[in-house]
Amino acid sequence: MKPLTEREIRSAFVNCTKGEAKRLSVPRDLADRPWDDLDFLGWRDPQAPDRAYLVMESGDGHTAIQLRSTDAGSWQTRRSMCSLCVTVHTGGVSLLVAPRSGKAGQQGNSVGAYMCSDLACSLYVRGKKDAGTGGRLRESLTLEQQIERTVANLAAFIARVTA
């Protein structure tokens, strides 16, 4: 992924108002991110831990979505699998819910998926971040195929948000 600026990130949001996009917390360490190893930029809001954001490259630029996480509760001790990168975590997967864009979102419609709580899917797939024992299942897919699957899973989720 090519490095993004704060302005590019804020202008890419599709499921919130311009005012909300202007007020949300963008990471201060954009220059220090491992851009060559990222398929998408994901982060949690440090001032509001239930909020998360994703930015993905799309054919004509970037698409960004805001997400909300549910209260972890009893899920913190269960082993769960991320629906994007297929990494298994004990307590490291959250149900993240995105309001749909447009009129559907204004009516309160949303879509959700189980994702790595820290949104570091790209790093788990590449082995740059350890998910612990049994975190990455042994697969017959090549690294490139695993990366393509992660990107396709995220693109399908974003398509559901923007549909």
Short mmCIF file of C-alpha atoms in Angstrom, two decimals:
data_model
loop_
_atom_site.label_atom_id
_atom_site.label_comp_id
_atom_site.label_asym_id
_atom_site.label_seq_id
_atom_site.Cartn_x
_atom_site.Cartn_y
_atom_site.Cartn_z
CA MET A 1 0.00 0.00 0.00
CA LYS A 2 1.28 3.47 -0.75
CA PRO A 3 1.65 5.85 2.21
CA LEU A 4 -1.41 7.98 2.90
CA THR A 5 -1.75 11.50 4.22
CA GLU A 6 -4.28 12.60 6.80
CA ARG A 7 -6.13 14.54 4.10
CA GLU A 8 -6.37 11.48 1.82
CA ILE A 9 -7.68 9.40 4.70
CA ARG A 10 -10.35 11.89 5.77
CA SER A 11 -11.62 12.39 2.21
CA ALA A 12 -12.00 8.62 1.62
CA PHE A 13 -14.75 7.91 4.19
CA VAL A 14 -17.98 6.60 2.68
CA ASN A 15 -20.13 5.78 5.70
CA CYS A 16 -19.97 8.93 7.81
CA THR A 17 -20.58 12.62 7.33
CA LYS A 18 -17.82 15.02 6.32
CA GLY A 19 -18.03 16.52 9.80
CA GLU A 20 -17.53 13.12 11.44
CA ALA A 21 -14.61 12.37 9.13
CA LYS A 22 -13.07 15.73 10.04
CA ARG A 23 -13.35 15.03 13.79
CA LEU A 24 -12.18 11.40 13.93
CA SER A 25 -8.73 10.52 15.26
CA VAL A 26 -6.22 9.75 12.52
CA PRO A 27 -3.00 7.98 13.60
CA ARG A 28 -0.16 10.39 14.37
CA ASP A 29 2.45 7.85 13.27
CA LEU A 30 1.50 7.62 9.59
CA ALA A 31 5.13 8.13 8.52
CA ASP A 32 6.23 5.19 10.70
CA ARG A 33 3.68 2.65 9.45
CA PRO A 34 5.06 -0.43 7.61
CA TRP A 35 3.36 0.62 4.36
CA ASP A 36 5.11 -2.00 2.21
CA ASP A 37 3.58 -4.75 4.37
CA LEU A 38 0.06 -3.29 4.56
CA ASP A 39 -2.84 -4.28 2.35
CA PHE A 40 -5.05 -1.78 4.18
CA LEU A 41 -4.65 0.76 6.95
CA GLY A 42 -6.60 -0.08 10.08
CA TRP A 43 -6.55 1.54 13.52
CA ARG A 44 -8.49 1.91 16.74
CA ASP A 45 -9.42 5.32 18.11
CA PRO A 46 -7.33 5.84 21.28
CA GLN A 47 -9.96 8.22 22.74
CA ALA A 48 -12.88 5.91 21.96
CA PRO A 49 -11.78 2.24 22.10
CA ASP A 50 -15.09 1.04 20.64
CA ARG A 51 -14.33 2.89 17.37
CA ALA A 52 -12.13 1.61 14.57
CA TYR A 53 -11.37 2.69 11.02
CA LEU A 54 -10.19 1.00 7.82
CA VAL A 55 -8.81 2.48 4.60
CA MET A 56 -8.37 0.31 1.52
CA GLU A 57 -7.02 1.08 -1.92
CA SER A 58 -9.69 0.83 -4.57
CA GLY A 59 -9.56 1.14 -8.33
CA ASP A 60 -10.07 4.90 -8.33
CA GLY A 61 -8.39 5.88 -5.06
CA HIS A 62 -9.20 4.84 -1.51
CA THR A 63 -12.28 3.80 0.41
CA ALA A 64 -12.46 4.31 4.16
CA ILE A 65 -15.08 3.08 6.61
CA GLN A 66 -15.78 3.69 10.25
CA LEU A 67 -16.53 0.72 12.50
CA ARG A 68 -17.82 0.11 16.02
CA SER A 69 -16.89 -2.84 18.15
CA THR A 70 -19.21 -4.67 20.44
CA ASP A 71 -18.41 -5.21 24.09
CA ALA A 72 -16.06 -8.18 24.22
CA GLY A 73 -17.60 -9.68 27.35
CA SER A 74 -17.29 -13.47 27.35
CA TRP A 75 -15.53 -13.49 23.96
CA GLN A 76 -12.25 -12.39 25.57
CA THR A 77 -11.36 -15.94 26.59
CA ARG A 78 -12.64 -17.78 23.50
CA ARG A 79 -10.60 -18.68 20.45
CA SER A 80 -12.05 -16.94 17.41
CA MET A 81 -11.03 -16.59 13.78
CA CYS A 82 -10.74 -13.35 11.84
CA SER A 83 -12.98 -13.45 8.78
CA LEU A 84 -10.50 -11.35 6.78
CA CYS A 85 -7.11 -12.99 7.29
CA VAL A 86 -8.15 -16.34 8.86
CA THR A 87 -5.94 -15.82 11.92
CA VAL A 88 -7.07 -17.48 15.14
CA HIS A 89 -6.78 -15.49 18.38
CA THR A 90 -7.69 -16.04 22.00
CA GLY A 91 -9.56 -12.86 22.80
CA GLY A 92 -8.03 -11.00 19.83
CA VAL A 93 -11.03 -11.03 17.49
CA SER A 94 -13.88 -8.53 17.72
CA LEU A 95 -17.20 -8.17 15.98
CA LEU A 96 -16.78 -4.88 14.12
CA VAL A 97 -19.92 -3.29 12.74
CA ALA A 98 -20.03 -0.63 10.03
CA PRO A 99 -23.01 1.58 9.28
CA ARG A 100 -23.98 1.19 5.63
CA SER A 101 -23.36 4.17 3.40
CA GLY A 102 -26.11 6.39 2.01
CA LYS A 103 -29.78 6.12 2.82
CA ALA A 104 -29.46 2.60 4.24
CA GLY A 105 -27.00 3.85 6.85
CA GLN A 106 -29.21 6.81 7.69
CA GLN A 107 -31.98 4.31 8.41
CA GLY A 108 -29.70 2.50 10.87
CA ASN A 109 -28.68 -0.46 8.69
CA SER A 110 -25.24 -1.92 9.27
CA VAL A 111 -23.05 -4.90 8.42
CA GLY A 112 -20.54 -6.67 10.62
CA ALA A 113 -17.64 -9.08 10.51
CA TYR A 114 -15.29 -10.71 12.97
CA MET A 115 -11.86 -9.12 12.55
CA CYS A 116 -8.53 -9.01 14.33
CA SER A 117 -9.10 -6.56 17.19
CA ASP A 118 -5.90 -4.66 16.39
CA LEU A 119 -6.67 -4.64 12.61
CA ALA A 120 -3.16 -5.94 11.86
CA CYS A 121 -4.34 -8.65 9.45
CA SER A 122 -1.67 -7.79 6.87
CA LEU A 123 1.10 -8.30 9.43
CA TYR A 124 -0.33 -11.61 10.71
CA VAL A 125 -0.58 -13.01 7.18
CA ARG A 126 3.03 -12.07 6.44
CA GLY A 127 4.30 -13.44 9.75
CA LYS A 128 5.46 -9.97 10.87
CA LYS A 129 3.23 -10.12 13.95
CA ASP A 130 2.72 -13.21 16.09
CA ALA A 131 -0.81 -14.29 17.00
CA GLY A 132 0.46 -16.93 19.42
CA THR A 133 0.37 -20.69 19.31
CA GLY A 134 -2.03 -21.92 16.64
CA GLY A 135 -2.71 -18.39 15.44
CA ARG A 136 -1.86 -19.03 11.82
CA LEU A 137 -3.18 -22.30 10.48
CA ARG A 138 -0.99 -24.37 8.19
CA GLU A 139 -2.27 -23.77 4.67
CA SER A 140 -1.44 -25.00 1.19
CA LEU A 141 -1.93 -21.48 -0.19
CA THR A 142 1.13 -19.42 -1.03
CA LEU A 143 1.74 -16.15 0.80
CA GLU A 144 0.55 -14.24 -2.28
CA GLN A 145 -2.68 -16.25 -2.35
CA GLN A 146 -3.25 -15.62 1.36
CA ILE A 147 -2.72 -11.89 0.81
CA GLU A 148 -5.13 -11.95 -2.15
CA ARG A 149 -7.72 -13.75 -0.03
CA THR A 150 -7.41 -11.17 2.77
CA VAL A 151 -7.79 -8.29 0.30
CA ALA A 152 -10.76 -10.01 -1.40
CA ASN A 153 -12.45 -10.62 1.97
CA LEU A 154 -12.05 -6.97 2.94
CA ALA A 155 -13.22 -5.78 -0.49
CA ALA A 156 -16.34 -7.96 -0.15
CA PHE A 157 -17.04 -6.49 3.31
CA ILE A 158 -16.62 -2.92 2.02
CA ALA A 159 -18.89 -3.76 -0.94
CA ARG A 160 -21.58 -4.78 1.55
CA VAL A 161 -21.10 -1.47 3.40
CA THR A 162 -21.41 0.59 0.22
CA ALA A 163 -24.16 -1.47 -1.47
#
